[in-house]
Amino acid sequence: MLLSLGKADVERRSFLRAGYSAAVSASVLNTGRTGSPVPDSLVAAGTRHVGRADVTAVHDVIALFSRIDQRHGGGHGRSAEHAAAQRYFVAATKLATEADDAPLTGHILRAMAHQAIDLGDPRSGLALAEASVDGSRYRGACPRERALLTVVHAKALSAAGRPRESAKALLRAERDLAAACGSDAEPARVFFFSEASLAHETACALRDSGDLDGAAAQFQLSARKRQADMFTRTHAVTLGYLGTVQARSGDLDLACATWSSALDAMGGVRSGRTRTVARDIRAVLEPHRDIPYMRAIDDRAAQCLAASTA
């Protein structure tokens, strides 16, 4: 299993076209419902049960993605290397499932759901998010991880056009995070998930549900609460999203001020999401380039895009 990960880039385009539905078998997604920790595909192949060394390798993969994503602004999952990320996630999901580590399985499925939503596949995103909160994957997780699983589920529900269910999930995520105590019993993989993170994901869900005022308030809360020096990329993206929401609400002047702060925060950061923010800024400002200060913001966004692809 782990040796095959080196083939991640061989069939990237075909893998992306296949999508998550083909990448992860129904038996893996439904493990929490069936009670069997082993995917049918592995049983049929006669694959051995994994040991602690294999589980440790899965933890290492997750930790690597987390460190790269949070500290440097993007790894495979954030810098458009989506096919490679999918292969790692699929392999990690199968290993964690066979090792009967339900919370870890849920964590990986949650990451896959987040990526599927980002790729514009809300159907797969919702299926993965629902699987991530199913059964012992949610029940066996610590409160902080429960909040993380649930808020991504809320985001998936919103992206799938189910705002009422999304609102209920957001309330549950808030309760879960309030119950977190930050003890040593929490797995290292959830170190980054804080009140600022919850506010950011809540804002995304509200935005996708059409609640622009609520989204703006949550993006503002996230920006105030986040340790910007430690989570630079996410802080920049939060400000970028806030500016776009402000523009959609009709306050383009305020949006430009927010985008200016976002572009300041993007200095030296390269990631798929910061590029998306820069492209969104340019798309909104394109009809207003005759206004000097808006043209200046547009020019800065163009420079950011050029630097990120150099």
mmCIF file of C-alpha atoms in Angstrom:
data_model
loop_
_atom_site.group_PDB
_atom_site.id
_atom_site.type_symbol
_atom_site.label_atom_id
_atom_site.label_comp_id
_atom_site.label_asym_id
_atom_site.label_seq_id
_atom_site.Cartn_x
_atom_site.Cartn_y
_atom_site.Cartn_z
ATOM 1 C CA MET A 1 0.000 0.000 0.000
ATOM 2 C CA LEU A 2 2.542 2.589 1.087
ATOM 3 C CA LEU A 3 4.959 1.711 -1.712
ATOM 4 C CA SER A 4 2.285 2.509 -4.278
ATOM 5 C CA LEU A 5 2.129 6.121 -3.130
ATOM 6 C CA GLY A 6 5.163 6.918 -5.240
ATOM 7 C CA LYS A 7 2.970 6.536 -8.320
ATOM 8 C CA ALA A 8 0.872 9.546 -7.275
ATOM 9 C CA ASP A 9 1.712 11.657 -10.305
ATOM 10 C CA VAL A 10 1.535 8.978 -12.994
ATOM 11 C CA GLU A 11 -2.157 9.226 -13.860
ATOM 12 C CA ARG A 12 -3.039 12.581 -12.330
ATOM 13 C CA ARG A 13 -5.555 13.769 -14.891
ATOM 14 C CA SER A 14 -7.475 10.515 -15.152
ATOM 15 C CA PHE A 15 -7.531 10.246 -11.371
ATOM 16 C CA LEU A 16 -9.033 13.704 -11.022
ATOM 17 C CA ARG A 17 -11.690 12.845 -13.601
ATOM 18 C CA ALA A 18 -12.551 9.674 -11.707
ATOM 19 C CA GLY A 19 -13.287 11.639 -8.544
ATOM 20 C CA TYR A 20 -13.627 10.534 -4.979
ATOM 21 C CA SER A 21 -16.586 8.251 -5.592
ATOM 22 C CA ALA A 22 -14.357 5.888 -7.536
ATOM 23 C CA ALA A 23 -11.328 6.448 -5.340
ATOM 24 C CA VAL A 24 -12.940 5.346 -2.083
ATOM 25 C CA SER A 25 -15.118 2.243 -2.038
ATOM 26 C CA ALA A 26 -18.571 2.328 -0.489
ATOM 27 C CA SER A 27 -17.380 -0.123 2.140
ATOM 28 C CA VAL A 28 -14.827 2.397 3.410
ATOM 29 C CA LEU A 29 -17.385 5.211 3.487
ATOM 30 C CA ASN A 30 -19.934 3.053 5.305
ATOM 31 C CA THR A 31 -17.635 1.394 7.823
ATOM 32 C CA GLY A 32 -19.251 3.209 10.728
ATOM 33 C CA ARG A 33 -22.648 1.818 9.754
ATOM 34 C CA THR A 34 -21.629 -1.759 9.116
ATOM 35 C CA GLY A 35 -19.354 -2.056 12.124
ATOM 36 C CA SER A 36 -16.648 -3.812 10.105
ATOM 37 C CA PRO A 37 -13.257 -2.092 10.297
ATOM 38 C CA VAL A 38 -11.914 -3.651 7.113
ATOM 39 C CA PRO A 39 -12.803 -2.499 3.576
ATOM 40 C CA ASP A 40 -14.246 -5.267 1.396
ATOM 41 C CA SER A 41 -11.648 -4.546 -1.284
ATOM 42 C CA LEU A 42 -8.834 -5.346 1.120
ATOM 43 C CA VAL A 43 -10.496 -8.485 2.406
ATOM 44 C CA ALA A 44 -11.033 -9.750 -1.130
ATOM 45 C CA ALA A 45 -7.405 -9.130 -1.949
ATOM 46 C CA GLY A 46 -6.224 -11.035 1.090
ATOM 47 C CA THR A 47 -4.368 -8.024 2.437
ATOM 48 C CA ARG A 48 -2.889 -8.469 5.920
ATOM 49 C CA HIS A 49 -4.064 -6.399 8.859
ATOM 50 C CA VAL A 50 -1.857 -3.405 9.418
ATOM 51 C CA GLY A 51 0.304 -2.963 12.470
ATOM 52 C CA ARG A 52 1.192 -0.003 14.632
ATOM 53 C CA ALA A 53 4.036 0.924 12.293
ATOM 54 C CA ASP A 54 1.531 1.347 9.464
ATOM 55 C CA VAL A 55 -0.761 3.446 11.628
ATOM 56 C CA THR A 56 2.214 5.564 12.666
ATOM 57 C CA ALA A 57 2.979 6.089 8.977
ATOM 58 C CA VAL A 58 -0.582 7.315 8.444
ATOM 59 C CA HIS A 59 -0.212 9.718 11.366
ATOM 60 C CA ASP A 60 3.036 10.956 9.822
ATOM 61 C CA VAL A 61 1.322 11.596 6.471
ATOM 62 C CA ILE A 62 -1.456 13.573 8.166
ATOM 63 C CA ALA A 63 1.047 15.510 10.272
ATOM 64 C CA LEU A 64 3.066 16.336 7.154
ATOM 65 C CA PHE A 65 0.033 17.713 5.321
ATOM 66 C CA SER A 66 -0.945 19.712 8.387
ATOM 67 C CA ARG A 67 2.516 21.232 8.909
ATOM 68 C CA ILE A 68 2.972 22.155 5.252
ATOM 69 C CA ASP A 69 -0.545 23.527 4.941
ATOM 70 C CA GLN A 70 -0.617 25.582 8.114
ATOM 71 C CA ARG A 71 2.955 26.895 8.162
ATOM 72 C CA HIS A 72 3.956 27.290 4.524
ATOM 73 C CA GLY A 73 0.713 28.024 2.740
ATOM 74 C CA GLY A 74 0.109 24.806 0.914
ATOM 75 C CA GLY A 75 1.219 21.306 0.060
ATOM 76 C CA HIS A 76 -0.389 18.832 -2.275
ATOM 77 C CA GLY A 77 -3.913 19.651 -1.139
ATOM 78 C CA ARG A 78 -3.498 23.439 -1.231
ATOM 79 C CA SER A 79 -1.240 24.009 -4.229
ATOM 80 C CA ALA A 80 -3.374 22.312 -6.858
ATOM 81 C CA GLU A 81 -1.507 18.992 -6.536
ATOM 82 C CA HIS A 82 -4.899 17.458 -5.908
ATOM 83 C CA ALA A 83 -4.368 14.096 -7.569
ATOM 84 C CA ALA A 84 -1.326 13.305 -5.447
ATOM 85 C CA ALA A 85 -3.201 14.410 -2.328
ATOM 86 C CA GLN A 86 -6.128 12.165 -3.215
ATOM 87 C CA ARG A 87 -3.890 9.134 -3.567
ATOM 88 C CA TYR A 88 -2.282 9.761 -0.196
ATOM 89 C CA PHE A 89 -5.664 10.316 1.420
ATOM 90 C CA VAL A 90 -7.171 7.166 -0.101
ATOM 91 C CA ALA A 91 -4.241 5.027 1.036
ATOM 92 C CA ALA A 92 -4.292 6.603 4.497
ATOM 93 C CA THR A 93 -8.048 6.056 4.801
ATOM 94 C CA LYS A 94 -7.748 2.365 3.998
ATOM 95 C CA LEU A 95 -4.877 1.849 6.420
ATOM 96 C CA ALA A 96 -6.599 3.742 9.236
ATOM 97 C CA THR A 97 -9.829 1.832 8.617
ATOM 98 C CA GLU A 98 -8.136 -1.556 8.669
ATOM 99 C CA ALA A 99 -6.296 -0.564 11.855
ATOM 100 C CA ASP A 100 -9.716 0.225 13.386
ATOM 101 C CA ASP A 101 -8.704 3.801 14.234
ATOM 102 C CA ALA A 102 -12.115 5.366 13.721
ATOM 103 C CA PRO A 103 -11.301 8.988 14.698
ATOM 104 C CA LEU A 104 -8.265 9.019 12.399
ATOM 105 C CA THR A 105 -10.372 7.600 9.568
ATOM 106 C CA GLY A 106 -12.924 10.338 10.150
ATOM 107 C CA HIS A 107 -10.203 12.983 10.150
ATOM 108 C CA ILE A 108 -8.884 11.854 6.772
ATOM 109 C CA LEU A 109 -12.363 11.606 5.256
ATOM 110 C CA ARG A 110 -13.017 15.128 6.544
ATOM 111 C CA ALA A 111 -9.905 16.372 4.738
ATOM 112 C CA MET A 112 -11.057 14.640 1.561
ATOM 113 C CA ALA A 113 -14.514 16.209 1.895
ATOM 114 C CA HIS A 114 -12.951 19.637 2.242
ATOM 115 C CA GLN A 115 -10.879 19.061 -0.884
ATOM 116 C CA ALA A 116 -13.842 17.756 -2.879
ATOM 117 C CA ILE A 117 -15.823 20.898 -2.027
ATOM 118 C CA ASP A 118 -12.885 23.065 -3.075
ATOM 119 C CA LEU A 119 -12.748 21.184 -6.380
ATOM 120 C CA GLY A 120 -16.414 21.962 -7.038
ATOM 121 C CA ASP A 121 -17.790 18.487 -6.317
ATOM 122 C CA PRO A 122 -20.384 19.082 -3.552
ATOM 123 C CA ARG A 123 -21.995 15.672 -4.012
ATOM 124 C CA SER A 124 -18.794 13.781 -3.240
ATOM 125 C CA GLY A 125 -17.922 16.332 -0.578
ATOM 126 C CA LEU A 126 -21.178 15.689 1.250
ATOM 127 C CA ALA A 127 -20.838 11.899 0.992
ATOM 128 C CA LEU A 128 -17.348 12.076 2.474
ATOM 129 C CA ALA A 129 -18.358 14.565 5.176
ATOM 130 C CA GLU A 130 -21.300 12.398 6.207
ATOM 131 C CA ALA A 131 -19.006 9.393 6.397
ATOM 132 C CA SER A 132 -16.536 11.345 8.529
ATOM 133 C CA VAL A 133 -19.128 11.993 11.258
ATOM 134 C CA ASP A 134 -20.663 8.533 11.106
ATOM 135 C CA GLY A 135 -20.672 6.284 14.152
ATOM 136 C CA SER A 136 -17.481 5.877 16.131
ATOM 137 C CA ARG A 137 -15.582 8.236 13.830
ATOM 138 C CA TYR A 138 -17.432 11.067 15.544
ATOM 139 C CA ARG A 139 -18.228 9.470 18.906
ATOM 140 C CA GLY A 140 -14.664 8.308 19.490
ATOM 141 C CA ALA A 141 -13.089 11.660 18.643
ATOM 142 C CA CYS A 142 -12.124 14.315 21.183
ATOM 143 C CA PRO A 143 -14.398 17.398 21.347
ATOM 144 C CA ARG A 144 -12.026 19.553 19.273
ATOM 145 C CA GLU A 145 -11.919 16.973 16.496
ATOM 146 C CA ARG A 146 -15.684 16.524 16.691
ATOM 147 C CA ALA A 147 -16.050 20.247 16.094
ATOM 148 C CA LEU A 148 -13.717 20.047 13.096
ATOM 149 C CA LEU A 149 -15.593 17.101 11.594
ATOM 150 C CA THR A 150 -18.963 18.737 12.181
ATOM 151 C CA VAL A 151 -18.159 22.171 10.788
ATOM 152 C CA VAL A 152 -16.858 20.631 7.559
ATOM 153 C CA HIS A 153 -20.064 18.572 7.443
ATOM 154 C CA ALA A 154 -21.969 21.859 7.815
ATOM 155 C CA LYS A 155 -19.933 23.373 4.997
ATOM 156 C CA ALA A 156 -20.700 20.359 2.794
ATOM 157 C CA LEU A 157 -24.416 20.602 3.553
ATOM 158 C CA SER A 158 -24.380 24.269 2.620
ATOM 159 C CA ALA A 159 -22.500 23.602 -0.624
ATOM 160 C CA ALA A 160 -25.084 20.923 -1.435
ATOM 161 C CA GLY A 161 -27.961 23.385 -1.020
ATOM 162 C CA ARG A 162 -29.194 22.233 2.401
ATOM 163 C CA PRO A 163 -28.918 25.402 4.539
ATOM 164 C CA ARG A 164 -31.232 24.375 7.388
ATOM 165 C CA GLU A 165 -29.304 21.201 8.069
ATOM 166 C CA SER A 166 -26.084 23.168 7.747
ATOM 167 C CA ALA A 167 -27.260 25.632 10.417
ATOM 168 C CA LYS A 168 -27.978 22.778 12.827
ATOM 169 C CA ALA A 169 -24.546 21.286 12.213
ATOM 170 C CA LEU A 170 -22.915 24.674 12.836
ATOM 171 C CA LEU A 171 -24.562 24.882 16.253
ATOM 172 C CA ARG A 172 -23.363 21.373 17.069
ATOM 173 C CA ALA A 173 -19.810 22.263 16.022
ATOM 174 C CA GLU A 174 -19.908 25.324 18.273
ATOM 175 C CA ARG A 175 -21.005 23.182 21.223
ATOM 176 C CA ASP A 176 -18.304 20.623 20.509
ATOM 177 C CA LEU A 177 -15.538 23.214 20.434
ATOM 178 C CA ALA A 178 -16.840 24.794 23.646
ATOM 179 C CA ALA A 179 -16.352 21.386 25.305
ATOM 180 C CA ALA A 180 -12.694 21.151 24.208
ATOM 181 C CA CYS A 181 -10.172 21.577 26.997
ATOM 182 C CA GLY A 182 -6.855 21.517 25.117
ATOM 183 C CA SER A 183 -5.521 18.594 27.113
ATOM 184 C CA ASP A 184 -2.626 16.324 26.213
ATOM 185 C CA ALA A 185 -5.207 13.704 25.245
ATOM 186 C CA GLU A 186 -5.963 15.598 22.044
ATOM 187 C CA PRO A 187 -4.227 14.235 18.936
ATOM 188 C CA ALA A 188 -1.611 16.532 17.439
ATOM 189 C CA ARG A 189 -3.482 16.574 14.125
ATOM 190 C CA VAL A 190 -6.086 18.983 15.535
ATOM 191 C CA PHE A 191 -3.632 21.481 17.039
ATOM 192 C CA PHE A 192 -4.615 24.138 14.503
ATOM 193 C CA PHE A 193 -8.381 24.014 15.025
ATOM 194 C CA SER A 194 -9.347 26.954 17.196
ATOM 195 C CA GLU A 195 -12.154 29.461 17.586
ATOM 196 C CA ALA A 196 -10.684 31.318 14.606
ATOM 197 C CA SER A 197 -10.811 28.154 12.485
ATOM 198 C CA LEU A 198 -14.406 27.454 13.466
ATOM 199 C CA ALA A 199 -15.390 31.022 12.618
ATOM 200 C CA HIS A 200 -13.712 30.780 9.195
ATOM 201 C CA GLU A 201 -15.482 27.551 8.249
ATOM 202 C CA THR A 202 -18.767 28.846 9.677
ATOM 203 C CA ALA A 203 -18.403 31.945 7.512
ATOM 204 C CA CYS A 204 -17.849 29.808 4.412
ATOM 205 C CA ALA A 205 -20.982 27.787 5.161
ATOM 206 C CA LEU A 206 -23.071 30.925 5.759
ATOM 207 C CA ARG A 207 -21.702 32.539 2.594
ATOM 208 C CA ASP A 208 -22.627 29.494 0.527
ATOM 209 C CA SER A 209 -26.102 29.546 2.100
ATOM 210 C CA GLY A 210 -26.563 33.170 1.009
ATOM 211 C CA ASP A 211 -26.218 34.782 4.461
ATOM 212 C CA LEU A 212 -23.653 37.424 3.521
ATOM 213 C CA ASP A 213 -24.056 39.492 6.696
ATOM 214 C CA GLY A 214 -23.547 36.437 8.882
ATOM 215 C CA ALA A 215 -20.585 35.354 6.778
ATOM 216 C CA ALA A 216 -18.934 38.773 7.063
ATOM 217 C CA ALA A 217 -19.345 38.773 10.842
ATOM 218 C CA GLN A 218 -17.764 35.324 11.141
ATOM 219 C CA PHE A 219 -14.868 36.147 8.805
ATOM 220 C CA GLN A 220 -14.213 39.262 10.905
ATOM 221 C CA LEU A 221 -14.279 37.179 14.096
ATOM 222 C CA SER A 222 -11.858 34.705 12.551
ATOM 223 C CA ALA A 223 -9.448 37.467 11.532
ATOM 224 C CA ARG A 224 -9.531 38.949 15.045
ATOM 225 C CA LYS A 225 -9.000 35.637 16.822
ATOM 226 C CA ARG A 226 -6.329 34.043 14.618
ATOM 227 C CA GLN A 227 -2.610 34.038 15.368
ATOM 228 C CA ALA A 228 -1.728 35.653 12.054
ATOM 229 C CA ASP A 229 2.016 35.154 12.446
ATOM 230 C CA MET A 230 1.600 31.380 12.844
ATOM 231 C CA PHE A 231 -1.225 30.820 10.349
ATOM 232 C CA THR A 232 -0.303 33.381 7.719
ATOM 233 C CA ARG A 233 -1.862 31.717 4.703
ATOM 234 C CA THR A 234 -5.197 31.075 6.386
ATOM 235 C CA HIS A 235 -5.297 34.633 7.730
ATOM 236 C CA ALA A 236 -4.706 36.016 4.233
ATOM 237 C CA VAL A 237 -7.400 33.779 2.773
ATOM 238 C CA THR A 238 -9.871 34.769 5.500
ATOM 239 C CA LEU A 239 -9.332 38.453 4.705
ATOM 240 C CA GLY A 240 -9.626 37.749 0.990
ATOM 241 C CA TYR A 241 -12.921 35.913 1.448
ATOM 242 C CA LEU A 242 -14.181 38.710 3.709
ATOM 243 C CA GLY A 243 -13.421 41.276 1.019
ATOM 244 C CA THR A 244 -15.309 39.252 -1.570
ATOM 245 C CA VAL A 245 -18.343 38.987 0.719
ATOM 246 C CA GLN A 246 -18.217 42.749 1.298
ATOM 247 C CA ALA A 247 -18.073 43.321 -2.460
ATOM 248 C CA ARG A 248 -21.037 40.995 -3.012
ATOM 249 C CA SER A 249 -22.920 42.997 -0.373
ATOM 250 C CA GLY A 250 -22.342 46.175 -2.395
ATOM 251 C CA ASP A 251 -19.570 47.847 -0.381
ATOM 252 C CA LEU A 252 -16.715 47.848 -2.858
ATOM 253 C CA ASP A 253 -14.763 50.542 -1.008
ATOM 254 C CA LEU A 254 -14.696 48.463 2.174
ATOM 255 C CA ALA A 255 -13.834 45.384 0.123
ATOM 256 C CA CYS A 256 -10.806 47.138 -1.359
ATOM 257 C CA ALA A 257 -9.557 48.100 2.098
ATOM 258 C CA THR A 258 -9.925 44.495 3.245
ATOM 259 C CA TRP A 259 -8.264 43.141 0.109
ATOM 260 C CA SER A 260 -5.340 45.497 0.660
ATOM 261 C CA SER A 261 -4.797 43.867 4.066
ATOM 262 C CA ALA A 262 -5.177 40.422 2.506
ATOM 263 C CA LEU A 263 -2.543 41.186 -0.130
ATOM 264 C CA ASP A 264 -0.215 42.484 2.590
ATOM 265 C CA ALA A 265 -0.604 39.153 4.395
ATOM 266 C CA MET A 266 0.035 37.181 1.199
ATOM 267 C CA GLY A 267 3.603 38.412 0.859
ATOM 268 C CA GLY A 268 5.812 35.355 0.436
ATOM 269 C CA VAL A 269 2.881 32.918 0.672
ATOM 270 C CA ARG A 270 2.191 30.598 -2.246
ATOM 271 C CA SER A 271 -0.880 28.398 -2.236
ATOM 272 C CA GLY A 272 -3.826 27.447 -4.367
ATOM 273 C CA ARG A 273 -6.213 29.357 -2.137
ATOM 274 C CA THR A 274 -4.259 32.607 -2.124
ATOM 275 C CA ARG A 275 -4.119 32.416 -5.920
ATOM 276 C CA THR A 276 -7.881 31.917 -5.953
ATOM 277 C CA VAL A 277 -8.312 34.991 -3.764
ATOM 278 C CA ALA A 278 -6.100 37.049 -6.086
ATOM 279 C CA ARG A 279 -8.054 35.871 -9.139
ATOM 280 C CA ASP A 280 -11.345 36.722 -7.423
ATOM 281 C CA ILE A 281 -10.083 40.216 -6.610
ATOM 282 C CA ARG A 282 -9.144 40.805 -10.236
ATOM 283 C CA ALA A 283 -12.474 39.464 -11.508
ATOM 284 C CA VAL A 284 -14.469 41.798 -9.263
ATOM 285 C CA LEU A 285 -12.323 44.856 -9.986
ATOM 286 C CA GLU A 286 -12.007 44.348 -13.743
ATOM 287 C CA PRO A 287 -14.917 46.729 -14.565
ATOM 288 C CA HIS A 288 -13.501 49.372 -12.197
ATOM 289 C CA ARG A 289 -9.920 49.685 -13.391
ATOM 290 C CA ASP A 290 -10.541 53.305 -14.377
ATOM 291 C CA ILE A 291 -10.730 54.185 -10.664
ATOM 292 C CA PRO A 292 -7.107 54.719 -9.532
ATOM 293 C CA TYR A 293 -7.191 53.120 -6.086
ATOM 294 C CA MET A 294 -9.105 50.116 -7.395
ATOM 295 C CA ARG A 295 -6.628 49.759 -10.248
ATOM 296 C CA ALA A 296 -3.843 49.802 -7.646
ATOM 297 C CA ILE A 297 -5.458 46.882 -5.780
ATOM 298 C CA ASP A 298 -5.967 45.037 -9.067
ATOM 299 C CA ASP A 299 -2.307 45.567 -9.981
ATOM 300 C CA ARG A 300 -1.201 44.178 -6.612
ATOM 301 C CA ALA A 301 -3.388 41.104 -7.126
ATOM 302 C CA ALA A 302 -1.837 40.620 -10.570
ATOM 303 C CA GLN A 303 1.645 40.846 -9.058
ATOM 304 C CA CYS A 304 0.666 38.282 -6.434
ATOM 305 C CA LEU A 305 -0.482 35.882 -9.147
ATOM 306 C CA ALA A 306 2.686 36.406 -11.159
ATOM 307 C CA ALA A 307 4.891 35.781 -8.123
ATOM 308 C CA SER A 308 3.010 32.614 -7.170
ATOM 309 C CA THR A 309 3.546 31.064 -10.602
ATOM 310 C CA ALA A 310 7.160 32.142 -11.065
#
